[in-house]
Amino acid sequence: MRETPDITTISILVFVAFWVLAVGVAYAAGRRWARAHTWWRQMAAQWRAALALALTFATSLVIGHFDAGSLAGGVLWGAAIFCQALFGFALARGIGKFEPLPVVRATRRREHIWRQAGLMLLVALLVVPGTIVASVVGTVISQGFFHEAYRTVASTSLFPSNRWLTFFSLLAGAGIAEETLFRLVALSLIWRLSGSRWLAILLSAALFGAYHLSPIDSFYLTFWQFPLRQFFSSMLAGVLLGYVYVKRGYETAVLGHTLSDWIPLLLAA
């Protein structure tokens, strides 16, 4: 497996520190100001869901990359996931009648569990061809309008040779980490502030596209070899995933994102 660039490691550490500090600031402000206290209570009420998500992330990362680095990454990035989820679930549950975890809610209420779970799987599977179309359209735009040369690079070396274990690696990274930041937090924040779900979908998708060219993404050196294709493909996929999030919630977006990255690797193995 390829070594993680130093700038990526530093960027991740800064990223984790930012989210831990953000929660600390929210807590301190909540103790001092009444309005901030209301927000802090809304965040704190999400601790169970946030903790479950962070533990799922860490466990998946360790299964996918069973080494010392994955243990350290699971702890550090898991802390960031927990902090982001506190913000994200609080934001999402403050948006009208929107429920970010419909499958979890159905399970708790013991109502329509199989229906919700079946819809989650069906929609997630439909995301796969959608992201393939997004990749093709991104390639057409970058080559046809900007004459960008697309070179296939062996980026799959970042993943375990066992493609079944790769599912857990992708669940942690592409699924939980990216969907938490760009759909649960970014999309929910923009949606809540603007009142427009389509503005939120488009802006969060643009951020999603730009993220793949930043050092926080360990693939960024690969993606910078064809940046326009990567940006447009990721942005279009982000629009699809954002729409899935708005319609079917966070769980389906996570599973859809994971499958859309994993199934092509599985078929190519």
PDB file of N, CA and C in Angstrom, residues 204-254:
ATOM      1  N   SER A 204     -23.011  22.113  -1.665  1.00  0.00           N
ATOM      2  CA  SER A 204     -22.281  21.036  -0.985  1.00  0.00           C
ATOM      3  C   SER A 204     -21.609  20.119  -2.005  1.00  0.00           C
ATOM      4  N   ALA A 205     -22.228  19.946  -3.172  1.00  0.00           N
ATOM      5  CA  ALA A 205     -21.618  19.142  -4.233  1.00  0.00           C
ATOM      6  C   ALA A 205     -20.363  19.810  -4.778  1.00  0.00           C
ATOM      7  N   ALA A 206     -20.385  21.131  -4.908  1.00  0.00           N
ATOM      8  CA  ALA A 206     -19.199  21.862  -5.368  1.00  0.00           C
ATOM      9  C   ALA A 206     -18.060  21.718  -4.352  1.00  0.00           C
ATOM     10  N   LEU A 207     -18.394  21.809  -3.071  1.00  0.00           N
ATOM     11  CA  LEU A 207     -17.389  21.605  -2.030  1.00  0.00           C
ATOM     12  C   LEU A 207     -16.836  20.182  -2.080  1.00  0.00           C
ATOM     13  N   PHE A 208     -17.713  19.243  -2.352  1.00  0.00           N
ATOM     14  CA  PHE A 208     -17.320  17.838  -2.462  1.00  0.00           C
ATOM     15  C   PHE A 208     -16.334  17.639  -3.612  1.00  0.00           C
ATOM     16  N   GLY A 209     -16.598  18.300  -4.736  1.00  0.00           N
ATOM     17  CA  GLY A 209     -15.686  18.205  -5.873  1.00  0.00           C
ATOM     18  C   GLY A 209     -14.329  18.802  -5.562  1.00  0.00           C
ATOM     19  N   ALA A 210     -14.318  19.969  -4.899  1.00  0.00           N
ATOM     20  CA  ALA A 210     -13.059  20.633  -4.564  1.00  0.00           C
ATOM     21  C   ALA A 210     -12.252  19.845  -3.535  1.00  0.00           C
ATOM     22  N   TYR A 211     -12.944  19.198  -2.622  1.00  0.00           N
ATOM     23  CA  TYR A 211     -12.278  18.426  -1.571  1.00  0.00           C
ATOM     24  C   TYR A 211     -11.356  17.361  -2.145  1.00  0.00           C
ATOM     25  N   HIS A 212     -11.744  16.730  -3.250  1.00  0.00           N
ATOM     26  CA  HIS A 212     -10.936  15.654  -3.814  1.00  0.00           C
ATOM     27  C   HIS A 212      -9.595  16.140  -4.353  1.00  0.00           C
ATOM     28  N   LEU A 213      -9.435  17.445  -4.490  1.00  0.00           N
ATOM     29  CA  LEU A 213      -8.168  18.005  -4.950  1.00  0.00           C
ATOM     30  C   LEU A 213      -7.380  18.622  -3.797  1.00  0.00           C
ATOM     31  N   SER A 214      -7.852  18.416  -2.568  1.00  0.00           N
ATOM     32  CA  SER A 214      -7.186  18.972  -1.388  1.00  0.00           C
ATOM     33  C   SER A 214      -6.364  17.886  -0.695  1.00  0.00           C
ATOM     34  N   PRO A 215      -5.342  18.277   0.065  1.00  0.00           N
ATOM     35  CA  PRO A 215      -4.488  17.279   0.739  1.00  0.00           C
ATOM     36  C   PRO A 215      -5.215  16.422   1.773  1.00  0.00           C
ATOM     37  N   ILE A 216      -6.414  16.813   2.203  1.00  0.00           N
ATOM     38  CA  ILE A 216      -7.150  15.992   3.164  1.00  0.00           C
ATOM     39  C   ILE A 216      -7.516  14.653   2.542  1.00  0.00           C
ATOM     40  N   ASP A 217      -7.730  14.647   1.222  1.00  0.00           N
ATOM     41  CA  ASP A 217      -8.000  13.405   0.501  1.00  0.00           C
ATOM     42  C   ASP A 217      -6.667  12.763   0.135  1.00  0.00           C
ATOM     43  N   SER A 218      -6.428  11.544   0.604  1.00  0.00           N
ATOM     44  CA  SER A 218      -5.145  10.892   0.366  1.00  0.00           C
ATOM     45  C   SER A 218      -4.910  10.546  -1.094  1.00  0.00           C
ATOM     46  N   PHE A 219      -5.948  10.656  -1.938  1.00  0.00           N
ATOM     47  CA  PHE A 219      -5.812  10.416  -3.370  1.00  0.00           C
ATOM     48  C   PHE A 219      -5.443  11.686  -4.145  1.00  0.00           C
ATOM     49  N   TYR A 220      -5.256  12.813  -3.456  1.00  0.00           N
ATOM     50  CA  TYR A 220      -5.221  14.084  -4.183  1.00  0.00           C
ATOM     51  C   TYR A 220      -4.085  14.174  -5.199  1.00  0.00           C
ATOM     52  N   LEU A 221      -2.948  13.527  -4.935  1.00  0.00           N
ATOM     53  CA  LEU A 221      -1.852  13.553  -5.906  1.00  0.00           C
ATOM     54  C   LEU A 221      -2.249  12.849  -7.200  1.00  0.00           C
ATOM     55  N   THR A 222      -3.047  11.794  -7.069  1.00  0.00           N
ATOM     56  CA  THR A 222      -3.566  11.096  -8.241  1.00  0.00           C
ATOM     57  C   THR A 222      -4.563  11.981  -8.976  1.00  0.00           C
ATOM     58  N   PHE A 223      -5.482  12.588  -8.222  1.00  0.00           N
ATOM     59  CA  PHE A 223      -6.549  13.376  -8.841  1.00  0.00           C
ATOM     60  C   PHE A 223      -6.026  14.633  -9.531  1.00  0.00           C
ATOM     61  N   TRP A 224      -4.893  15.169  -9.059  1.00  0.00           N
ATOM     62  CA  TRP A 224      -4.352  16.373  -9.683  1.00  0.00           C
ATOM     63  C   TRP A 224      -3.756  16.078 -11.066  1.00  0.00           C
ATOM     64  N   GLN A 225      -3.668  14.826 -11.444  1.00  0.00           N
ATOM     65  CA  GLN A 225      -3.215  14.490 -12.795  1.00  0.00           C
ATOM     66  C   GLN A 225      -4.331  14.697 -13.816  1.00  0.00           C
ATOM     67  N   PHE A 226      -5.572  14.782 -13.336  1.00  0.00           N
ATOM     68  CA  PHE A 226      -6.723  15.097 -14.194  1.00  0.00           C
ATOM     69  C   PHE A 226      -7.746  15.850 -13.330  1.00  0.00           C
ATOM     70  N   PRO A 227      -7.390  17.077 -12.890  1.00  0.00           N
ATOM     71  CA  PRO A 227      -8.207  17.799 -11.897  1.00  0.00           C
ATOM     72  C   PRO A 227      -9.602  18.177 -12.367  1.00  0.00           C
ATOM     73  N   LEU A 228      -9.748  18.591 -13.632  1.00  0.00           N
ATOM     74  CA  LEU A 228     -11.070  19.007 -14.110  1.00  0.00           C
ATOM     75  C   LEU A 228     -12.017  17.818 -14.175  1.00  0.00           C
ATOM     76  N   ARG A 229     -11.526  16.699 -14.677  1.00  0.00           N
ATOM     77  CA  ARG A 229     -12.364  15.500 -14.717  1.00  0.00           C
ATOM     78  C   ARG A 229     -12.783  15.101 -13.316  1.00  0.00           C
ATOM     79  N   GLN A 230     -11.826  15.128 -12.382  1.00  0.00           N
ATOM     80  CA  GLN A 230     -12.143  14.716 -11.023  1.00  0.00           C
ATOM     81  C   GLN A 230     -13.151  15.669 -10.367  1.00  0.00           C
ATOM     82  N   PHE A 231     -12.955  16.968 -10.595  1.00  0.00           N
ATOM     83  CA  PHE A 231     -13.868  17.936  -9.991  1.00  0.00           C
ATOM     84  C   PHE A 231     -15.287  17.774 -10.522  1.00  0.00           C
ATOM     85  N   PHE A 232     -15.419  17.732 -11.856  1.00  0.00           N
ATOM     86  CA  PHE A 232     -16.763  17.647 -12.439  1.00  0.00           C
ATOM     87  C   PHE A 232     -17.439  16.310 -12.109  1.00  0.00           C
ATOM     88  N   SER A 233     -16.676  15.220 -12.169  1.00  0.00           N
ATOM     89  CA  SER A 233     -17.249  13.904 -11.849  1.00  0.00           C
ATOM     90  C   SER A 233     -17.703  13.852 -10.402  1.00  0.00           C
ATOM     91  N   SER A 234     -16.858  14.346  -9.502  1.00  0.00           N
ATOM     92  CA  SER A 234     -17.202  14.328  -8.076  1.00  0.00           C
ATOM     93  C   SER A 234     -18.369  15.255  -7.773  1.00  0.00           C
ATOM     94  N   MET A 235     -18.390  16.407  -8.425  1.00  0.00           N
ATOM     95  CA  MET A 235     -19.485  17.344  -8.185  1.00  0.00           C
ATOM     96  C   MET A 235     -20.813  16.753  -8.647  1.00  0.00           C
ATOM     97  N   LEU A 236     -20.826  16.151  -9.824  1.00  0.00           N
ATOM     98  CA  LEU A 236     -22.065  15.549 -10.325  1.00  0.00           C
ATOM     99  C   LEU A 236     -22.509  14.392  -9.432  1.00  0.00           C
ATOM    100  N   ALA A 237     -21.552  13.582  -8.982  1.00  0.00           N
ATOM    101  CA  ALA A 237     -21.887  12.512  -8.044  1.00  0.00           C
ATOM    102  C   ALA A 237     -22.401  13.106  -6.736  1.00  0.00           C
ATOM    103  N   GLY A 238     -21.832  14.252  -6.340  1.00  0.00           N
ATOM    104  CA  GLY A 238     -22.272  14.921  -5.127  1.00  0.00           C
ATOM    105  C   GLY A 238     -23.699  15.426  -5.223  1.00  0.00           C
ATOM    106  N   VAL A 239     -24.098  15.883  -6.408  1.00  0.00           N
ATOM    107  CA  VAL A 239     -25.485  16.302  -6.616  1.00  0.00           C
ATOM    108  C   VAL A 239     -26.422  15.111  -6.420  1.00  0.00           C
ATOM    109  N   LEU A 240     -26.052  13.971  -7.002  1.00  0.00           N
ATOM    110  CA  LEU A 240     -26.863  12.761  -6.851  1.00  0.00           C
ATOM    111  C   LEU A 240     -26.949  12.327  -5.389  1.00  0.00           C
ATOM    112  N   LEU A 241     -25.802  12.295  -4.713  1.00  0.00           N
ATOM    113  CA  LEU A 241     -25.786  11.871  -3.317  1.00  0.00           C
ATOM    114  C   LEU A 241     -26.525  12.864  -2.424  1.00  0.00           C
ATOM    115  N   GLY A 242     -26.437  14.152  -2.775  1.00  0.00           N
ATOM    116  CA  GLY A 242     -27.175  15.153  -2.020  1.00  0.00           C
ATOM    117  C   GLY A 242     -28.673  14.972  -2.157  1.00  0.00           C
ATOM    118  N   TYR A 243     -29.117  14.658  -3.364  1.00  0.00           N
ATOM    119  CA  TYR A 243     -30.545  14.416  -3.585  1.00  0.00           C
ATOM    120  C   TYR A 243     -31.007  13.181  -2.816  1.00  0.00           C
ATOM    121  N   VAL A 244     -30.163  12.137  -2.816  1.00  0.00           N
ATOM    122  CA  VAL A 244     -30.490  10.927  -2.054  1.00  0.00           C
ATOM    123  C   VAL A 244     -30.580  11.249  -0.567  1.00  0.00           C
ATOM    124  N   TYR A 245     -29.654  12.066  -0.082  1.00  0.00           N
ATOM    125  CA  TYR A 245     -29.674  12.457   1.333  1.00  0.00           C
ATOM    126  C   TYR A 245     -30.957  13.204   1.683  1.00  0.00           C
ATOM    127  N   VAL A 246     -31.346  14.134   0.848  1.00  0.00           N
ATOM    128  CA  VAL A 246     -32.553  14.920   1.100  1.00  0.00           C
ATOM    129  C   VAL A 246     -33.800  14.043   1.084  1.00  0.00           C
ATOM    130  N   LYS A 247     -33.841  13.089   0.176  1.00  0.00           N
ATOM    131  CA  LYS A 247     -35.026  12.247   0.010  1.00  0.00           C
ATOM    132  C   LYS A 247     -35.049  11.032   0.939  1.00  0.00           C
ATOM    133  N   ARG A 248     -33.877  10.401   1.156  1.00  0.00           N
ATOM    134  CA  ARG A 248     -33.864   9.134   1.886  1.00  0.00           C
ATOM    135  C   ARG A 248     -33.003   9.147   3.146  1.00  0.00           C
ATOM    136  N   GLY A 249     -32.318  10.256   3.409  1.00  0.00           N
ATOM    137  CA  GLY A 249     -31.559  10.357   4.640  1.00  0.00           C
ATOM    138  C   GLY A 249     -30.096   9.962   4.528  1.00  0.00           C
ATOM    139  N   TYR A 250     -29.433  10.115   5.651  1.00  0.00           N
ATOM    140  CA  TYR A 250     -27.986   9.910   5.743  1.00  0.00           C
ATOM    141  C   TYR A 250     -27.582   8.455   5.508  1.00  0.00           C
ATOM    142  N   GLU A 251     -28.312   7.521   6.052  1.00  0.00           N
ATOM    143  CA  GLU A 251     -27.945   6.103   5.949  1.00  0.00           C
ATOM    144  C   GLU A 251     -27.844   5.657   4.491  1.00  0.00           C
ATOM    145  N   THR A 252     -28.839   6.037   3.691  1.00  0.00           N
ATOM    146  CA  THR A 252     -28.847   5.632   2.285  1.00  0.00           C
ATOM    147  C   THR A 252     -27.723   6.310   1.516  1.00  0.00           C
ATOM    148  N   ALA A 253     -27.435   7.577   1.847  1.00  0.00           N
ATOM    149  CA  ALA A 253     -26.331   8.274   1.188  1.00  0.00           C
ATOM    150  C   ALA A 253     -24.997   7.598   1.483  1.00  0.00           C
ATOM    151  N   VAL A 254     -24.796   7.172   2.718  1.00  0.00           N
ATOM    152  CA  VAL A 254     -23.557   6.486   3.095  1.00  0.00           C
ATOM    153  C   VAL A 254     -23.426   5.161   2.346  1.00  0.00           C
TER     154      VAL A 254
END
